[in-house]
Structures are given as C-alpha cells and as structure tokens.
C-alpha cells in the first residue's frame, strides 16, 4: 500500500508534468485542480470534484476505488491530469461518510462488494438506498 504522503508527492509531480506539457488554456485548468494542503482532488464519473483528505487515501475503500480508477481510466487521462473514480458523486459522498465515521475495514469491504457491479458504467447509486441510513 502506498503511503498518503508519497501519493501526494506523486500527484503534485504529475500535475506539474501535465501543466508543463499542456498548452496555455489547459495549464490554467490544471492549476484549478490543485487541492488545499493535506488534500487530494478526485472526480466522480459524473464530473463532480471532491477534495479528499490524504489520510483517507490509505483506507481500504479508497485504495480499492483508486485501483478501479486505474483499471477503468488509467492515470494518464486526457482530461488534464484528473483522477476520476469510476463511481458517481452519490457513491463517493457515501464513501467519505463511511471514512469520516471510521467504519471498520469489514464494513468497507462489504460496501465495496455491494457496488462492485455498479461502478463500471452502470448506475453506481443503484441499490445503495438502504445503506444511506448508516451515514445520515
């Protein structure tokens, strides 16, 4: 598992590389994706921007979502260096809620298994209605 500090360093290096190789307009778009200190910017499959605390990136659920994103979109995307998770905004909001509430690894794994078929181009919020009770 990659350490969150190392991941932040890689993300910054990668964003600088994208900005340096991009034309003027894309470079300014890239700079708008810079997160607050201690956070990493990710996007949902439907384009919603999230600033995720670096500490969350080491959790089971985010490690798996990042792995899925790498498989689905790759990390050299054509969208100006964005990291896009393969789920819609509703799912990512729920994941953030689980992590904020310090859900056990077992709960995170159960959640991941419940969305496994829904995160790749299907309705990623389908079947999650009964689970929102945990985070409301």
PDB file of C-alpha atoms in Angstrom:
ATOM      1  CA  UNK A   1       0.000   0.000   0.000  1.00  0.00           C
ATOM      2  CA  UNK A   2       1.285   3.451  -0.886  1.00  0.00           C
ATOM      3  CA  UNK A   3       1.798   5.959   1.916  1.00  0.00           C
ATOM      4  CA  UNK A   4      -0.502   9.031   1.650  1.00  0.00           C
ATOM      5  CA  UNK A   5       2.468  11.416   1.798  1.00  0.00           C
ATOM      6  CA  UNK A   6       4.140   9.616  -1.119  1.00  0.00           C
ATOM      7  CA  UNK A   7       0.852   9.674  -3.063  1.00  0.00           C
ATOM      8  CA  UNK A   8       0.588  13.442  -2.534  1.00  0.00           C
ATOM      9  CA  UNK A   9       4.141  13.911  -3.796  1.00  0.00           C
ATOM     10  CA  UNK A  10       3.406  11.810  -6.877  1.00  0.00           C
ATOM     11  CA  UNK A  11       0.173  13.713  -7.551  1.00  0.00           C
ATOM     12  CA  UNK A  12       1.947  17.089  -7.336  1.00  0.00           C
ATOM     13  CA  UNK A  13       4.766  15.888  -9.588  1.00  0.00           C
ATOM     14  CA  UNK A  14       2.273  14.504 -12.079  1.00  0.00           C
ATOM     15  CA  UNK A  15       0.225  17.733 -12.107  1.00  0.00           C
ATOM     16  CA  UNK A  16       3.380  19.799 -12.706  1.00  0.00           C
ATOM     17  CA  UNK A  17       4.298  17.484 -15.579  1.00  0.00           C
ATOM     18  CA  UNK A  18       0.836  17.814 -17.127  1.00  0.00           C
ATOM     19  CA  UNK A  19       0.879  21.608 -16.697  1.00  0.00           C
ATOM     20  CA  UNK A  20       4.339  21.880 -18.285  1.00  0.00           C
ATOM     21  CA  UNK A  21       3.337  19.791 -21.296  1.00  0.00           C
ATOM     22  CA  UNK A  22      -0.064  21.402 -21.774  1.00  0.00           C
ATOM     23  CA  UNK A  23      -0.949  24.493 -23.788  1.00  0.00           C
ATOM     24  CA  UNK A  24      -1.844  27.776 -22.059  1.00  0.00           C
ATOM     25  CA  UNK A  25      -5.558  27.104 -21.564  1.00  0.00           C
ATOM     26  CA  UNK A  26      -5.123  23.539 -20.302  1.00  0.00           C
ATOM     27  CA  UNK A  27      -2.380  24.637 -17.921  1.00  0.00           C
ATOM     28  CA  UNK A  28      -4.738  27.064 -16.206  1.00  0.00           C
ATOM     29  CA  UNK A  29      -7.386  24.328 -15.975  1.00  0.00           C
ATOM     30  CA  UNK A  30      -4.809  22.041 -14.391  1.00  0.00           C
ATOM     31  CA  UNK A  31      -3.971  24.611 -11.740  1.00  0.00           C
ATOM     32  CA  UNK A  32      -7.620  24.840 -10.722  1.00  0.00           C
ATOM     33  CA  UNK A  33      -7.448  21.169  -9.747  1.00  0.00           C
ATOM     34  CA  UNK A  34      -4.911  21.871  -7.001  1.00  0.00           C
ATOM     35  CA  UNK A  35      -6.314  20.935  -3.610  1.00  0.00           C
ATOM     36  CA  UNK A  36      -5.959  22.582  -0.247  1.00  0.00           C
ATOM     37  CA  UNK A  37      -2.981  21.500   1.809  1.00  0.00           C
ATOM     38  CA  UNK A  38      -3.407  17.945   3.072  1.00  0.00           C
ATOM     39  CA  UNK A  39      -5.994  17.022   0.435  1.00  0.00           C
ATOM     40  CA  UNK A  40      -6.110  15.334  -2.966  1.00  0.00           C
ATOM     41  CA  UNK A  41      -8.589  16.218  -5.711  1.00  0.00           C
ATOM     42  CA  UNK A  42     -10.575  13.388  -7.281  1.00  0.00           C
ATOM     43  CA  UNK A  43     -13.552  13.481  -9.602  1.00  0.00           C
ATOM     44  CA  UNK A  44     -16.593  11.248  -9.806  1.00  0.00           C
ATOM     45  CA  UNK A  45     -17.525   9.572 -13.078  1.00  0.00           C
ATOM     46  CA  UNK A  46     -20.212  12.245 -13.493  1.00  0.00           C
ATOM     47  CA  UNK A  47     -17.628  15.042 -13.133  1.00  0.00           C
ATOM     48  CA  UNK A  48     -18.177  16.221  -9.553  1.00  0.00           C
ATOM     49  CA  UNK A  49     -14.990  17.459  -7.825  1.00  0.00           C
ATOM     50  CA  UNK A  50     -14.057  16.189  -4.347  1.00  0.00           C
ATOM     51  CA  UNK A  51     -11.175  17.201  -2.094  1.00  0.00           C
ATOM     52  CA  UNK A  52     -10.254  14.100  -0.129  1.00  0.00           C
ATOM     53  CA  UNK A  53      -8.018  14.329   2.955  1.00  0.00           C
ATOM     54  CA  UNK A  54      -4.747  12.495   2.330  1.00  0.00           C
ATOM     55  CA  UNK A  55      -5.314  10.376   5.429  1.00  0.00           C
ATOM     56  CA  UNK A  56      -8.401   8.846   3.742  1.00  0.00           C
ATOM     57  CA  UNK A  57      -6.367   7.552   0.802  1.00  0.00           C
ATOM     58  CA  UNK A  58      -4.869   4.771   2.903  1.00  0.00           C
ATOM     59  CA  UNK A  59      -8.253   3.275   3.792  1.00  0.00           C
ATOM     60  CA  UNK A  60      -9.360   0.005   2.235  1.00  0.00           C
ATOM     61  CA  UNK A  61     -12.223   1.607   0.341  1.00  0.00           C
ATOM     62  CA  UNK A  62     -10.143   4.391  -1.256  1.00  0.00           C
ATOM     63  CA  UNK A  63      -7.277   2.063  -2.131  1.00  0.00           C
ATOM     64  CA  UNK A  64      -9.757  -0.138  -3.980  1.00  0.00           C
ATOM     65  CA  UNK A  65     -11.501   2.788  -5.696  1.00  0.00           C
ATOM     66  CA  UNK A  66      -8.126   4.138  -6.860  1.00  0.00           C
ATOM     67  CA  UNK A  67      -7.196   0.682  -8.153  1.00  0.00           C
ATOM     68  CA  UNK A  68     -10.508   0.506 -10.022  1.00  0.00           C
ATOM     69  CA  UNK A  69      -9.917   4.008 -11.422  1.00  0.00           C
ATOM     70  CA  UNK A  70      -6.507   2.943 -12.707  1.00  0.00           C
ATOM     71  CA  UNK A  71      -8.046  -0.046 -14.464  1.00  0.00           C
ATOM     72  CA  UNK A  72     -11.027   1.879 -15.847  1.00  0.00           C
ATOM     73  CA  UNK A  73      -9.488   5.191 -16.910  1.00  0.00           C
ATOM     74  CA  UNK A  74      -5.741   4.925 -16.352  1.00  0.00           C
ATOM     75  CA  UNK A  75      -3.873   7.698 -14.624  1.00  0.00           C
ATOM     76  CA  UNK A  76      -2.705   9.397 -17.804  1.00  0.00           C
ATOM     77  CA  UNK A  77      -6.175  10.573 -18.708  1.00  0.00           C
ATOM     78  CA  UNK A  78      -6.954  13.020 -21.475  1.00  0.00           C
ATOM     79  CA  UNK A  79      -8.844  15.234 -19.006  1.00  0.00           C
ATOM     80  CA  UNK A  80      -5.911  17.376 -17.917  1.00  0.00           C
ATOM     81  CA  UNK A  81      -4.485  15.076 -15.257  1.00  0.00           C
ATOM     82  CA  UNK A  82      -7.686  14.413 -13.327  1.00  0.00           C
ATOM     83  CA  UNK A  83      -8.022  11.344 -11.152  1.00  0.00           C
ATOM     84  CA  UNK A  84     -11.525  10.079 -11.917  1.00  0.00           C
ATOM     85  CA  UNK A  85     -13.087   7.451  -9.687  1.00  0.00           C
ATOM     86  CA  UNK A  86     -15.396   5.018 -11.512  1.00  0.00           C
ATOM     87  CA  UNK A  87     -18.478   5.860  -9.425  1.00  0.00           C
ATOM     88  CA  UNK A  88     -20.956   8.713  -9.373  1.00  0.00           C
ATOM     89  CA  UNK A  89     -20.964  11.531  -6.810  1.00  0.00           C
ATOM     90  CA  UNK A  90     -23.555   9.841  -4.585  1.00  0.00           C
ATOM     91  CA  UNK A  91     -21.305   6.850  -4.062  1.00  0.00           C
ATOM     92  CA  UNK A  92     -18.239   8.992  -3.328  1.00  0.00           C
ATOM     93  CA  UNK A  93     -20.212  11.073  -0.807  1.00  0.00           C
ATOM     94  CA  UNK A  94     -21.237   7.847   0.907  1.00  0.00           C
ATOM     95  CA  UNK A  95     -17.637   6.582   0.919  1.00  0.00           C
ATOM     96  CA  UNK A  96     -16.480   9.846   2.508  1.00  0.00           C
ATOM     97  CA  UNK A  97     -19.190   9.452   5.129  1.00  0.00           C
ATOM     98  CA  UNK A  98     -18.059   5.895   5.915  1.00  0.00           C
ATOM     99  CA  UNK A  99     -14.460   7.003   6.336  1.00  0.00           C
ATOM    100  CA  UNK A 100     -15.413  10.061   8.441  1.00  0.00           C
ATOM    101  CA  UNK A 101     -17.367   7.766  10.758  1.00  0.00           C
ATOM    102  CA  UNK A 102     -14.346   5.469  11.000  1.00  0.00           C
ATOM    103  CA  UNK A 103     -16.137   2.424   9.604  1.00  0.00           C
ATOM    104  CA  UNK A 104     -14.347  -0.863  10.141  1.00  0.00           C
ATOM    105  CA  UNK A 105     -12.405  -2.474   7.317  1.00  0.00           C
ATOM    106  CA  UNK A 106     -15.058  -5.195   7.292  1.00  0.00           C
ATOM    107  CA  UNK A 107     -17.803  -2.610   6.633  1.00  0.00           C
ATOM    108  CA  UNK A 108     -15.688  -1.018   3.881  1.00  0.00           C
ATOM    109  CA  UNK A 109     -15.156  -4.409   2.221  1.00  0.00           C
ATOM    110  CA  UNK A 110     -18.879  -5.188   2.436  1.00  0.00           C
ATOM    111  CA  UNK A 111     -19.640  -1.847   0.817  1.00  0.00           C
ATOM    112  CA  UNK A 112     -17.107  -2.494  -1.955  1.00  0.00           C
ATOM    113  CA  UNK A 113     -18.595  -5.891  -2.692  1.00  0.00           C
ATOM    114  CA  UNK A 114     -22.085  -4.334  -2.861  1.00  0.00           C
ATOM    115  CA  UNK A 115     -21.005  -1.784  -5.501  1.00  0.00           C
ATOM    116  CA  UNK A 116     -18.613  -3.981  -7.490  1.00  0.00           C
ATOM    117  CA  UNK A 117     -21.025  -4.435 -10.383  1.00  0.00           C
ATOM    118  CA  UNK A 118     -22.353  -0.883 -10.287  1.00  0.00           C
ATOM    119  CA  UNK A 119     -19.214   1.212 -10.651  1.00  0.00           C
ATOM    120  CA  UNK A 120     -18.308   0.383 -14.237  1.00  0.00           C
ATOM    121  CA  UNK A 121     -20.687   2.354 -16.412  1.00  0.00           C
ATOM    122  CA  UNK A 122     -23.887   1.319 -14.670  1.00  0.00           C
ATOM    123  CA  UNK A 123     -25.969   3.299 -12.180  1.00  0.00           C
ATOM    124  CA  UNK A 124     -23.489   3.455  -9.317  1.00  0.00           C
ATOM    125  CA  UNK A 125     -26.073   4.606  -6.788  1.00  0.00           C
ATOM    126  CA  UNK A 126     -28.440   1.733  -7.570  1.00  0.00           C
ATOM    127  CA  UNK A 127     -29.002  -0.491  -4.563  1.00  0.00           C
ATOM    128  CA  UNK A 128     -27.490   1.935  -2.063  1.00  0.00           C
ATOM    129  CA  UNK A 129     -30.698   3.418  -0.680  1.00  0.00           C
ATOM    130  CA  UNK A 130     -30.832   1.025   2.267  1.00  0.00           C
ATOM    131  CA  UNK A 131     -27.195   1.784   3.150  1.00  0.00           C
ATOM    132  CA  UNK A 132     -27.585   5.560   3.484  1.00  0.00           C
ATOM    133  CA  UNK A 133     -29.160   5.081   6.905  1.00  0.00           C
ATOM    134  CA  UNK A 134     -25.652   4.459   8.258  1.00  0.00           C
ATOM    135  CA  UNK A 135     -24.472   7.940   7.299  1.00  0.00           C
ATOM    136  CA  UNK A 136     -27.480  10.198   7.807  1.00  0.00           C
TER     137      UNK A 136
END
